[in-house]
PDB file of C-alpha atoms in Angstrom:
ATOM      1  CA  MET A 238      90.758 143.607 148.986  1.00  0.00           C
ATOM      2  CA  PRO A 239      94.470 142.693 149.001  1.00  0.00           C
ATOM      3  CA  ILE A 240      96.720 144.059 151.730  1.00  0.00           C
ATOM      4  CA  MET A 241      98.888 146.897 150.437  1.00  0.00           C
ATOM      5  CA  SER A 242     102.633 146.496 150.514  1.00  0.00           C
ATOM      6  CA  TRP A 243     104.911 149.133 152.023  1.00  0.00           C
ATOM      7  CA  LYS A 244     106.213 149.966 148.542  1.00  0.00           C
ATOM      8  CA  PHE A 245     102.673 150.558 147.289  1.00  0.00           C
ATOM      9  CA  THR A 246     101.781 152.695 150.339  1.00  0.00           C
ATOM     10  CA  ARG A 247     104.962 154.746 149.948  1.00  0.00           C
ATOM     11  CA  ARG A 248     104.195 155.316 146.261  1.00  0.00           C
ATOM     12  CA  ARG A 249     100.640 156.390 147.099  1.00  0.00           C
ATOM     13  CA  LEU A 250     101.953 158.855 149.716  1.00  0.00           C
ATOM     14  CA  ARG A 251     104.611 160.210 147.332  1.00  0.00           C
ATOM     15  CA  ILE A 252     102.061 160.786 144.572  1.00  0.00           C
ATOM     16  CA  GLY A 253      99.830 162.690 147.012  1.00  0.00           C
ATOM     17  CA  LEU A 254     102.651 164.892 148.346  1.00  0.00           C
ATOM     18  CA  ASP A 255     104.157 166.057 145.050  1.00  0.00           C
ATOM     19  CA  GLY A 256     101.181 168.226 144.095  1.00  0.00           C
ATOM     20  CA  ASN A 257      99.371 165.646 142.003  1.00  0.00           C
ATOM     21  CA  SER A 258      96.202 163.829 142.918  1.00  0.00           C
ATOM     22  CA  PRO A 259      96.488 160.762 145.143  1.00  0.00           C
ATOM     23  CA  LEU A 260      95.976 157.276 143.789  1.00  0.00           C
ATOM     24  CA  MET A 261      92.323 156.561 143.007  1.00  0.00           C
ATOM     25  CA  GLU A 262      90.440 153.323 142.399  1.00  0.00           C
ATOM     26  CA  LYS A 263      87.521 152.592 140.109  1.00  0.00           C
ATOM     27  CA  GLU A 264      85.686 149.517 138.836  1.00  0.00           C
ATOM     28  CA  VAL A 265      85.367 149.616 135.050  1.00  0.00           C
ATOM     29  CA  CYS A 266      84.611 147.414 132.077  1.00  0.00           C
ATOM     30  CA  VAL A 267      87.812 147.316 130.014  1.00  0.00           C
ATOM     31  CA  ALA A 268      86.796 147.877 126.386  1.00  0.00           C
ATOM     32  CA  ARG A 269      90.272 147.589 124.857  1.00  0.00           C
ATOM     33  CA  VAL A 270      93.976 148.246 125.307  1.00  0.00           C
ATOM     34  CA  ASP A 271      96.005 149.918 122.546  1.00  0.00           C
ATOM     35  CA  ALA A 272      99.775 150.347 122.194  1.00  0.00           C
ATOM     36  CA  TYR A 273     101.453 153.333 120.544  1.00  0.00           C
ATOM     37  CA  LYS A 274     105.114 154.076 119.832  1.00  0.00           C
ATOM     38  CA  THR A 275     106.182 157.500 121.071  1.00  0.00           C
ATOM     39  CA  LYS A 276     108.667 159.791 119.321  1.00  0.00           C
ATOM     40  CA  SER A 277     111.299 158.764 121.859  1.00  0.00           C
ATOM     41  CA  GLY A 278     110.795 155.080 120.996  1.00  0.00           C
ATOM     42  CA  ASN A 279     108.929 154.086 124.161  1.00  0.00           C
ATOM     43  CA  THR A 280     105.614 152.256 124.045  1.00  0.00           C
ATOM     44  CA  ARG A 281     102.567 153.995 125.514  1.00  0.00           C
ATOM     45  CA  PHE A 282      99.685 151.710 126.461  1.00  0.00           C
ATOM     46  CA  VAL A 283      96.157 153.151 126.640  1.00  0.00           C
ATOM     47  CA  LEU A 284      93.333 151.365 128.465  1.00  0.00           C
ATOM     48  CA  ARG A 285      89.903 152.450 127.237  1.00  0.00           C
ATOM     49  CA  GLU A 286      86.894 151.694 129.398  1.00  0.00           C
ATOM     50  CA  ASP A 287      83.351 151.232 128.127  1.00  0.00           C
ATOM     51  CA  GLU A 288      82.398 154.785 129.199  1.00  0.00           C
ATOM     52  CA  GLY A 289      85.106 156.242 126.945  1.00  0.00           C
ATOM     53  CA  ASN A 290      87.645 157.255 129.609  1.00  0.00           C
ATOM     54  CA  GLU A 291      91.316 156.589 128.864  1.00  0.00           C
ATOM     55  CA  TYR A 292      94.171 155.664 131.197  1.00  0.00           C
ATOM     56  CA  THR A 293      97.817 155.649 130.113  1.00  0.00           C
ATOM     57  CA  THR A 294     100.809 153.619 131.275  1.00  0.00           C
ATOM     58  CA  PHE A 295     104.314 153.021 130.006  1.00  0.00           C
ATOM     59  CA  ARG A 296     104.831 149.934 132.203  1.00  0.00           C
ATOM     60  CA  GLU A 297     104.600 146.619 130.360  1.00  0.00           C
ATOM     61  CA  ALA A 298     103.586 144.673 133.483  1.00  0.00           C
ATOM     62  CA  ILE A 299     100.555 146.923 133.987  1.00  0.00           C
ATOM     63  CA  ALA A 300      99.750 146.700 130.260  1.00  0.00           C
ATOM     64  CA  ARG A 301      99.770 142.876 130.486  1.00  0.00           C
ATOM     65  CA  GLN A 302      97.298 143.062 133.397  1.00  0.00           C
ATOM     66  CA  ALA A 303      95.110 145.404 131.337  1.00  0.00           C
ATOM     67  CA  VAL A 304      95.157 143.109 128.288  1.00  0.00           C
ATOM     68  CA  ALA A 305      94.192 140.168 130.525  1.00  0.00           C
ATOM     69  CA  ALA A 306      91.138 142.171 131.640  1.00  0.00           C
ATOM     70  CA  GLU A 307      89.985 143.150 128.121  1.00  0.00           C
ATOM     71  CA  GLY A 308      86.240 142.687 127.726  1.00  0.00           C
ATOM     72  CA  ARG A 309      85.810 142.112 131.468  1.00  0.00           C
ATOM     73  CA  ARG A 310      85.260 144.119 134.620  1.00  0.00           C
ATOM     74  CA  ALA A 311      88.377 145.202 136.483  1.00  0.00           C
ATOM     75  CA  ARG A 312      89.422 147.358 139.415  1.00  0.00           C
ATOM     76  CA  ILE A 313      91.930 149.935 138.237  1.00  0.00           C
ATOM     77  CA  GLU A 314      94.228 152.221 140.206  1.00  0.00           C
ATOM     78  CA  PHE A 315      95.198 155.523 138.627  1.00  0.00           C
ATOM     79  CA  HIS A 316      96.342 159.049 139.364  1.00  0.00           C
ATOM     80  CA  GLU A 317      96.040 162.371 137.575  1.00  0.00           C
ATOM     81  CA  GLN A 318      98.960 164.645 136.831  1.00  0.00           C
ATOM     82  CA  GLN A 319      98.856 168.262 135.656  1.00  0.00           C
ATOM     83  CA  ARG A 320     101.349 169.045 132.903  1.00  0.00           C
ATOM     84  CA  ASN A 321     101.465 172.092 130.614  1.00  0.00           C
ATOM     85  CA  GLY A 322      97.807 172.881 131.256  1.00  0.00           C
ATOM     86  CA  PHE A 323      96.670 169.318 130.545  1.00  0.00           C
ATOM     87  CA  THR A 324      95.497 166.631 132.925  1.00  0.00           C
ATOM     88  CA  ASN A 325      97.120 163.270 132.214  1.00  0.00           C
ATOM     89  CA  VAL A 326      95.536 160.165 133.738  1.00  0.00           C
ATOM     90  CA  TYR A 327      98.102 157.442 134.470  1.00  0.00           C
ATOM     91  CA  LEU A 328      97.244 153.809 135.122  1.00  0.00           C
ATOM     92  CA  ASP A 329      98.984 152.356 138.199  1.00  0.00           C
ATOM     93  CA  GLY A 330      97.400 148.912 138.435  1.00  0.00           C
ATOM     94  CA  VAL A 331      94.731 146.609 136.993  1.00  0.00           C
ATOM     95  CA  GLU A 332      93.017 143.761 138.812  1.00  0.00           C
ATOM     96  CA  PRO A 333      90.533 141.665 136.790  1.00  0.00           C
ATOM     97  CA  LEU A 334      87.374 140.973 138.801  1.00  0.00           C
ATOM     98  CA  GLU A 335      85.468 137.723 139.047  1.00  0.00           C
ATOM     99  CA  GLU A 336      82.122 137.700 137.262  1.00  0.00           C
ATOM    100  CA  ASP A 337      79.129 138.003 139.618  1.00  0.00           C
ATOM    101  CA  ASP A 338      76.938 135.109 138.428  1.00  0.00           C
ATOM    102  CA  GLY A 339      75.611 137.144 135.533  1.00  0.00           C
ATOM    103  CA  GLU A 340      74.814 140.337 137.456  1.00  0.00           C
ATOM    104  CA  HIS A 341      77.139 142.332 135.208  1.00  0.00           C
ATOM    105  CA  ARG A 342      76.443 140.463 132.001  1.00  0.00           C
ATOM    106  CA  ASP A 343      77.024 142.247 128.798  1.00  0.00           C
ATOM    107  CA  ALA A 344      73.828 143.935 127.561  1.00  0.00           C
ATOM    108  CA  ASP A 345      74.347 142.564 124.038  1.00  0.00           C
ATOM    109  CA  GLU A 346      74.686 138.997 125.300  1.00  0.00           C
ATOM    110  CA  ALA A 347      71.513 139.259 127.373  1.00  0.00           C
ATOM    111  CA  ALA A 348      69.684 140.881 124.455  1.00  0.00           C
ATOM    112  CA  TRP A 349      70.653 138.026 122.121  1.00  0.00           C
ATOM    113  CA  GLU A 350      69.233 135.511 124.594  1.00  0.00           C
ATOM    114  CA  VAL A 351      65.941 137.440 124.631  1.00  0.00           C
ATOM    115  CA  ALA A 352      65.907 137.669 120.818  1.00  0.00           C
ATOM    116  CA  VAL A 353      66.471 133.922 120.428  1.00  0.00           C
ATOM    117  CA  GLU A 354      63.676 133.183 122.918  1.00  0.00           C
ATOM    118  CA  ALA A 355      61.376 135.558 120.993  1.00  0.00           C
ATOM    119  CA  ALA A 356      62.361 134.143 117.580  1.00  0.00           C
ATOM    120  CA  PRO A 357      59.144 132.133 117.035  1.00  0.00           C
ATOM    121  CA  TRP A 358      57.065 135.277 117.448  1.00  0.00           C
ATOM    122  CA  LEU A 359      59.425 137.395 115.337  1.00  0.00           C
ATOM    123  CA  VAL A 360      59.428 134.807 112.540  1.00  0.00           C
ATOM    124  CA  GLY A 361      55.665 134.328 112.712  1.00  0.00           C
ATOM    125  CA  THR A 362      55.368 130.688 113.683  1.00  0.00           C
ATOM    126  CA  ARG A 363      56.807 128.231 116.154  1.00  0.00           C
ATOM    127  CA  GLU A 364      56.908 125.452 113.519  1.00  0.00           C
ATOM    128  CA  PRO A 365      57.787 126.902 110.068  1.00  0.00           C
ATOM    129  CA  ASP A 366      56.953 124.810 106.999  1.00  0.00           C
ATOM    130  CA  GLN A 367      60.426 125.360 105.545  1.00  0.00           C
ATOM    131  CA  PRO A 368      63.713 126.188 107.227  1.00  0.00           C
ATOM    132  CA  ILE A 369      64.418 129.916 107.395  1.00  0.00           C
ATOM    133  CA  PRO A 370      67.773 130.897 105.853  1.00  0.00           C
ATOM    134  CA  ALA A 371      70.290 132.093 108.437  1.00  0.00           C
ATOM    135  CA  LYS A 372      70.679 135.558 106.865  1.00  0.00           C
ATOM    136  CA  GLU A 373      66.927 136.145 106.870  1.00  0.00           C
ATOM    137  CA  LEU A 374      66.628 134.982 110.485  1.00  0.00           C
ATOM    138  CA  PHE A 375      69.498 137.267 111.480  1.00  0.00           C
ATOM    139  CA  GLN A 376      67.874 140.219 109.677  1.00  0.00           C
ATOM    140  CA  ARG A 377      64.688 139.652 111.677  1.00  0.00           C
ATOM    141  CA  LEU A 378      66.395 139.141 115.040  1.00  0.00           C
ATOM    142  CA  LYS A 379      69.104 141.847 114.872  1.00  0.00           C
ATOM    143  CA  PRO A 380      66.836 144.958 115.089  1.00  0.00           C
ATOM    144  CA  PHE A 381      64.968 143.384 118.022  1.00  0.00           C
ATOM    145  CA  GLN A 382      68.246 142.497 119.753  1.00  0.00           C
ATOM    146  CA  GLU A 383      69.567 146.049 119.309  1.00  0.00           C
ATOM    147  CA  GLU A 384      66.375 147.530 120.790  1.00  0.00           C
ATOM    148  CA  VAL A 385      66.510 145.190 123.808  1.00  0.00           C
ATOM    149  CA  ALA A 386      70.222 145.932 124.389  1.00  0.00           C
ATOM    150  CA  GLU A 387      69.522 149.678 124.314  1.00  0.00           C
ATOM    151  CA  ASP A 388      66.685 149.230 126.834  1.00  0.00           C
ATOM    152  CA  ILE A 389      69.006 147.258 129.132  1.00  0.00           C
ATOM    153  CA  ARG A 390      71.675 149.969 128.936  1.00  0.00           C
ATOM    154  CA  ARG A 391      69.117 152.719 129.638  1.00  0.00           C
ATOM    155  CA  ASP A 392      67.785 150.829 132.672  1.00  0.00           C
ATOM    156  CA  GLY A 393      71.349 150.399 133.952  1.00  0.00           C
ATOM    157  CA  GLU A 394      71.954 154.154 133.810  1.00  0.00           C
ATOM    158  CA  GLU A 395      68.866 155.011 135.883  1.00  0.00           C
TER     159      GLU A 395
END
């Protein structure tokens, strides 16, 4: 965990004292980062995590960090702010995390590996007489891969 600078600590204290929630941290899988032009001409960047939560920032430096973490796990810093009866969630920092030797592998990637290993049984023979067209092989493997990926996700939630 990096040592916090005085500026960062002061910002965290200020956010906590002005009636809004203090800075929070969370490890997420960054699904994507979108950019939108506002009516005033500014650019609003929205980080979407794999669980569907959204975090907003107007700072380009933070948006660049978020884009660098797309499709990967990252530690994000954010705070919530109440405005006109709505809760806005603002992104304050993004730190891409190193992969943990496959512990947090994508469920789809792991499922494809299982499907490829099971291909001889799904096709019906280890040594087919004729090559199987790629589309036909894909059509046989894809439903199996989807089922395995769903099982992996369910096990991860328990």
